[in-house]
């Protein structure tokens, strides 16, 4: 994001928060060069609707903010910038959006694609695996519902 005032190509993020329940994130930014403060609203553009089929059988509309939140939890205190987390979440969303995975469905409003929460979890795990092994194990333990130390051991064996 470049500064609207001096066009310097970099700015710092002071604060970011989700906007209502929508997949819109509001950010306070500050130009690194001239100090100008401004606000941006970001929204990921996704082709058509993506519906997530959850483990319990319920379905819900895909929300980028959910992916971001799960990444934030996994990467808590892991020295990864919020911008990096956003980029990972967006990459996951784009993979879902452009990927061939998931069955196509139809609603009164038009087409939607169905992805499983397991598939989304797998994509998140793949991106964490390279980035930060600790976050990867954290995320996996939640996503795969680890019950005992042997579950961790099996996962750690795959990292060795
Ligand atoms: Zn500036």
PDB file of C-alpha atoms and ligand atoms in Angstrom:
ATOM      1  CA  UNK A   1       0.000   0.000   0.000  1.00  0.00           C
ATOM      2  CA  UNK A   2       1.596   3.268  -1.045  1.00  0.00           C
ATOM      3  CA  UNK A   3       1.029   6.577   0.682  1.00  0.00           C
ATOM      4  CA  UNK A   4      -1.841   8.605  -0.836  1.00  0.00           C
ATOM      5  CA  UNK A   5       0.008  11.779   0.024  1.00  0.00           C
ATOM      6  CA  UNK A   6       3.652  11.296  -0.929  1.00  0.00           C
ATOM      7  CA  UNK A   7       3.320   7.984  -2.805  1.00  0.00           C
ATOM      8  CA  UNK A   8       6.052   6.348  -0.801  1.00  0.00           C
ATOM      9  CA  UNK A   9       5.551   2.602  -1.458  1.00  0.00           C
ATOM     10  CA  UNK A  10       5.557   1.425   2.158  1.00  0.00           C
ATOM     11  CA  UNK A  11       3.390   2.100   5.155  1.00  0.00           C
ATOM     12  CA  UNK A  12       3.030   0.647   8.616  1.00  0.00           C
ATOM     13  CA  UNK A  13      -0.177  -0.896   9.916  1.00  0.00           C
ATOM     14  CA  UNK A  14      -1.173   0.693  13.210  1.00  0.00           C
ATOM     15  CA  UNK A  15      -4.363  -1.191  13.845  1.00  0.00           C
ATOM     16  CA  UNK A  16      -6.566  -3.625  11.989  1.00  0.00           C
ATOM     17  CA  UNK A  17      -9.948  -4.964  12.798  1.00  0.00           C
ATOM     18  CA  UNK A  18     -12.740  -6.850  11.172  1.00  0.00           C
ATOM     19  CA  UNK A  19     -15.707  -4.805  10.145  1.00  0.00           C
ATOM     20  CA  UNK A  20     -19.002  -6.154  11.475  1.00  0.00           C
ATOM     21  CA  UNK A  21     -19.382  -9.749  10.411  1.00  0.00           C
ATOM     22  CA  UNK A  22     -18.373  -9.087   6.844  1.00  0.00           C
ATOM     23  CA  UNK A  23     -15.120 -10.109   5.258  1.00  0.00           C
ATOM     24  CA  UNK A  24     -13.956  -6.553   5.329  1.00  0.00           C
ATOM     25  CA  UNK A  25     -10.955  -5.452   7.291  1.00  0.00           C
ATOM     26  CA  UNK A  26     -10.390  -1.868   8.311  1.00  0.00           C
ATOM     27  CA  UNK A  27      -6.800  -0.778   8.806  1.00  0.00           C
ATOM     28  CA  UNK A  28      -5.208   2.346  10.164  1.00  0.00           C
ATOM     29  CA  UNK A  29      -2.000   2.927   8.294  1.00  0.00           C
ATOM     30  CA  UNK A  30       0.875   5.307   8.576  1.00  0.00           C
ATOM     31  CA  UNK A  31       3.291   6.270   5.848  1.00  0.00           C
ATOM     32  CA  UNK A  32       6.845   5.338   6.816  1.00  0.00           C
ATOM     33  CA  UNK A  33       8.219   8.307   4.921  1.00  0.00           C
ATOM     34  CA  UNK A  34       5.978  11.309   5.679  1.00  0.00           C
ATOM     35  CA  UNK A  35       3.957  10.025   8.647  1.00  0.00           C
ATOM     36  CA  UNK A  36       0.585  10.602   6.987  1.00  0.00           C
ATOM     37  CA  UNK A  37      -2.135   8.452   8.584  1.00  0.00           C
ATOM     38  CA  UNK A  38      -4.978   6.981   6.582  1.00  0.00           C
ATOM     39  CA  UNK A  39      -7.545   4.215   6.703  1.00  0.00           C
ATOM     40  CA  UNK A  40      -8.094   1.412   4.221  1.00  0.00           C
ATOM     41  CA  UNK A  41     -10.874  -1.098   3.830  1.00  0.00           C
ATOM     42  CA  UNK A  42      -9.920  -4.402   2.316  1.00  0.00           C
ATOM     43  CA  UNK A  43     -12.085  -7.071   0.907  1.00  0.00           C
ATOM     44  CA  UNK A  44     -11.089 -10.176  -0.936  1.00  0.00           C
ATOM     45  CA  UNK A  45     -12.846 -10.674  -4.214  1.00  0.00           C
ATOM     46  CA  UNK A  46     -13.956 -14.230  -4.637  1.00  0.00           C
ATOM     47  CA  UNK A  47     -15.602 -15.577  -7.738  1.00  0.00           C
ATOM     48  CA  UNK A  48     -19.010 -16.847  -6.850  1.00  0.00           C
ATOM     49  CA  UNK A  49     -19.922 -18.190  -3.474  1.00  0.00           C
ATOM     50  CA  UNK A  50     -17.851 -20.691  -1.642  1.00  0.00           C
ATOM     51  CA  UNK A  51     -19.695 -22.799   0.850  1.00  0.00           C
ATOM     52  CA  UNK A  52     -17.828 -24.681   3.509  1.00  0.00           C
ATOM     53  CA  UNK A  53     -19.039 -28.063   4.554  1.00  0.00           C
ATOM     54  CA  UNK A  54     -18.070 -28.612   8.169  1.00  0.00           C
ATOM     55  CA  UNK A  55     -17.272 -31.774  10.029  1.00  0.00           C
ATOM     56  CA  UNK A  56     -20.570 -31.636  11.912  1.00  0.00           C
ATOM     57  CA  UNK A  57     -22.445 -31.536   8.615  1.00  0.00           C
ATOM     58  CA  UNK A  58     -23.382 -27.872   8.818  1.00  0.00           C
ATOM     59  CA  UNK A  59     -22.612 -25.542   5.987  1.00  0.00           C
ATOM     60  CA  UNK A  60     -21.569 -21.918   6.044  1.00  0.00           C
ATOM     61  CA  UNK A  61     -20.335 -19.293   3.629  1.00  0.00           C
ATOM     62  CA  UNK A  62     -16.557 -19.175   3.392  1.00  0.00           C
ATOM     63  CA  UNK A  63     -15.065 -16.317   5.361  1.00  0.00           C
ATOM     64  CA  UNK A  64     -11.524 -15.141   4.946  1.00  0.00           C
ATOM     65  CA  UNK A  65     -11.603 -13.742   8.472  1.00  0.00           C
ATOM     66  CA  UNK A  66     -11.979 -17.249   9.868  1.00  0.00           C
ATOM     67  CA  UNK A  67      -8.829 -18.376   8.091  1.00  0.00           C
ATOM     68  CA  UNK A  68      -7.015 -15.290   9.337  1.00  0.00           C
ATOM     69  CA  UNK A  69      -8.143 -15.905  12.898  1.00  0.00           C
ATOM     70  CA  UNK A  70      -6.985 -19.500  12.879  1.00  0.00           C
ATOM     71  CA  UNK A  71      -3.623 -18.424  11.472  1.00  0.00           C
ATOM     72  CA  UNK A  72      -3.333 -15.711  14.105  1.00  0.00           C
ATOM     73  CA  UNK A  73      -3.950 -18.256  16.853  1.00  0.00           C
ATOM     74  CA  UNK A  74      -1.425 -20.710  15.439  1.00  0.00           C
ATOM     75  CA  UNK A  75       1.159 -17.975  14.963  1.00  0.00           C
ATOM     76  CA  UNK A  76       0.631 -16.210  18.291  1.00  0.00           C
ATOM     77  CA  UNK A  77       3.970 -14.930  19.618  1.00  0.00           C
ATOM     78  CA  UNK A  78       5.775 -16.450  16.647  1.00  0.00           C
ATOM     79  CA  UNK A  79       7.134 -13.182  15.310  1.00  0.00           C
ATOM     80  CA  UNK A  80       5.172 -13.192  12.074  1.00  0.00           C
ATOM     81  CA  UNK A  81       3.787  -9.856  10.920  1.00  0.00           C
ATOM     82  CA  UNK A  82       0.029  -9.301  10.517  1.00  0.00           C
ATOM     83  CA  UNK A  83       0.704  -8.529   6.851  1.00  0.00           C
ATOM     84  CA  UNK A  84       2.293 -11.921   6.395  1.00  0.00           C
ATOM     85  CA  UNK A  85      -0.713 -13.590   8.010  1.00  0.00           C
ATOM     86  CA  UNK A  86      -3.030 -11.722   5.649  1.00  0.00           C
ATOM     87  CA  UNK A  87      -1.021 -12.790   2.652  1.00  0.00           C
ATOM     88  CA  UNK A  88      -1.126 -16.432   3.715  1.00  0.00           C
ATOM     89  CA  UNK A  89      -4.887 -16.277   4.305  1.00  0.00           C
ATOM     90  CA  UNK A  90      -5.428 -14.671   0.929  1.00  0.00           C
ATOM     91  CA  UNK A  91      -3.266 -17.272  -0.774  1.00  0.00           C
ATOM     92  CA  UNK A  92      -5.388 -19.976   0.855  1.00  0.00           C
ATOM     93  CA  UNK A  93      -8.566 -18.222  -0.296  1.00  0.00           C
ATOM     94  CA  UNK A  94      -7.244 -17.918  -3.821  1.00  0.00           C
ATOM     95  CA  UNK A  95      -6.272 -21.565  -3.912  1.00  0.00           C
ATOM     96  CA  UNK A  96      -9.800 -22.489  -2.856  1.00  0.00           C
ATOM     97  CA  UNK A  97     -11.309 -20.055  -5.302  1.00  0.00           C
ATOM     98  CA  UNK A  98      -9.290 -21.069  -8.319  1.00  0.00           C
ATOM     99  CA  UNK A  99      -8.723 -24.663  -7.408  1.00  0.00           C
ATOM    100  CA  UNK A 100     -10.597 -27.525  -8.943  1.00  0.00           C
ATOM    101  CA  UNK A 101     -11.383 -29.022  -5.573  1.00  0.00           C
ATOM    102  CA  UNK A 102     -14.875 -29.248  -4.301  1.00  0.00           C
ATOM    103  CA  UNK A 103     -18.125 -30.156  -5.910  1.00  0.00           C
ATOM    104  CA  UNK A 104     -20.209 -27.559  -7.676  1.00  0.00           C
ATOM    105  CA  UNK A 105     -23.657 -26.871  -6.369  1.00  0.00           C
ATOM    106  CA  UNK A 106     -26.518 -24.645  -7.264  1.00  0.00           C
ATOM    107  CA  UNK A 107     -28.690 -22.331  -5.234  1.00  0.00           C
ATOM    108  CA  UNK A 108     -31.467 -19.948  -6.081  1.00  0.00           C
ATOM    109  CA  UNK A 109     -28.813 -17.238  -6.280  1.00  0.00           C
ATOM    110  CA  UNK A 110     -26.649 -19.143  -8.699  1.00  0.00           C
ATOM    111  CA  UNK A 111     -23.665 -21.429  -8.543  1.00  0.00           C
ATOM    112  CA  UNK A 112     -21.642 -22.086  -5.504  1.00  0.00           C
ATOM    113  CA  UNK A 113     -18.765 -24.360  -4.817  1.00  0.00           C
ATOM    114  CA  UNK A 114     -18.549 -26.613  -1.875  1.00  0.00           C
ATOM    115  CA  UNK A 115     -15.277 -27.155  -0.056  1.00  0.00           C
ATOM    116  CA  UNK A 116     -14.786 -29.136   3.092  1.00  0.00           C
ATOM    117  CA  UNK A 117     -13.377 -27.540   6.222  1.00  0.00           C
ATOM    118  CA  UNK A 118     -10.861 -30.403   6.159  1.00  0.00           C
ATOM    119  CA  UNK A 119      -9.604 -29.220   2.767  1.00  0.00           C
ATOM    120  CA  UNK A 120      -9.222 -25.645   3.995  1.00  0.00           C
ATOM    121  CA  UNK A 121      -7.411 -26.928   7.071  1.00  0.00           C
ATOM    122  CA  UNK A 122      -5.074 -28.912   4.868  1.00  0.00           C
ATOM    123  CA  UNK A 123      -4.215 -25.819   2.813  1.00  0.00           C
ATOM    124  CA  UNK A 124      -3.520 -23.821   5.968  1.00  0.00           C
ATOM    125  CA  UNK A 125      -1.335 -26.604   7.310  1.00  0.00           C
ATOM    126  CA  UNK A 126       0.660 -26.734   4.091  1.00  0.00           C
ATOM    127  CA  UNK A 127       1.394 -23.018   4.249  1.00  0.00           C
ATOM    128  CA  UNK A 128       2.363 -23.191   7.923  1.00  0.00           C
ATOM    129  CA  UNK A 129       4.582 -26.201   7.486  1.00  0.00           C
ATOM    130  CA  UNK A 130       7.219 -24.261   5.570  1.00  0.00           C
ATOM    131  CA  UNK A 131       6.799 -21.026   7.490  1.00  0.00           C
ATOM    132  CA  UNK A 132       6.924 -22.133  11.096  1.00  0.00           C
ATOM    133  CA  UNK A 133       7.050 -25.726  12.359  1.00  0.00           C
ATOM    134  CA  UNK A 134       5.791 -24.732  15.817  1.00  0.00           C
ATOM    135  CA  UNK A 135       2.725 -23.008  14.408  1.00  0.00           C
ATOM    136  CA  UNK A 136       2.245 -25.969  12.093  1.00  0.00           C
ATOM    137  CA  UNK A 137       2.103 -28.404  15.004  1.00  0.00           C
ATOM    138  CA  UNK A 138      -0.169 -26.049  16.971  1.00  0.00           C
ATOM    139  CA  UNK A 139      -2.573 -25.718  14.097  1.00  0.00           C
ATOM    140  CA  UNK A 140      -2.506 -29.424  13.305  1.00  0.00           C
ATOM    141  CA  UNK A 141      -3.267 -30.326  16.902  1.00  0.00           C
ATOM    142  CA  UNK A 142      -6.464 -28.269  16.735  1.00  0.00           C
ATOM    143  CA  UNK A 143      -7.431 -29.037  13.184  1.00  0.00           C
ATOM    144  CA  UNK A 144      -6.889 -32.763  13.493  1.00  0.00           C
ATOM    145  CA  UNK A 145      -8.157 -32.842  17.065  1.00  0.00           C
ATOM    146  CA  UNK A 146      -5.177 -34.453  18.702  1.00  0.00           C
ATOM    147  CA  UNK A 147      -6.119 -36.405  21.792  1.00  0.00           C
ATOM    148  CA  UNK A 148      -2.845 -37.746  23.089  1.00  0.00           C
ATOM    149  CA  UNK A 149       0.907 -37.360  22.873  1.00  0.00           C
ATOM    150  CA  UNK A 150       1.116 -40.163  20.324  1.00  0.00           C
ATOM    151  CA  UNK A 151      -0.835 -37.938  17.915  1.00  0.00           C
ATOM    152  CA  UNK A 152       1.871 -35.286  18.284  1.00  0.00           C
ATOM    153  CA  UNK A 153       4.601 -37.859  17.939  1.00  0.00           C
ATOM    154  CA  UNK A 154       3.190 -39.114  14.658  1.00  0.00           C
ATOM    155  CA  UNK A 155       3.084 -35.582  13.281  1.00  0.00           C
ATOM    156  CA  UNK A 156       6.590 -34.772  14.504  1.00  0.00           C
ATOM    157  CA  UNK A 157       7.852 -37.905  12.793  1.00  0.00           C
ATOM    158  CA  UNK A 158       6.629 -36.513   9.486  1.00  0.00           C
ATOM    159  CA  UNK A 159       8.628 -33.323  10.099  1.00  0.00           C
ATOM    160  CA  UNK A 160      11.876 -35.050  10.960  1.00  0.00           C
TER     161      UNK A 160
HETATM  162 ZN1  LIG B   1       3.723   9.603   2.756  1.00  0.00          ZN
END
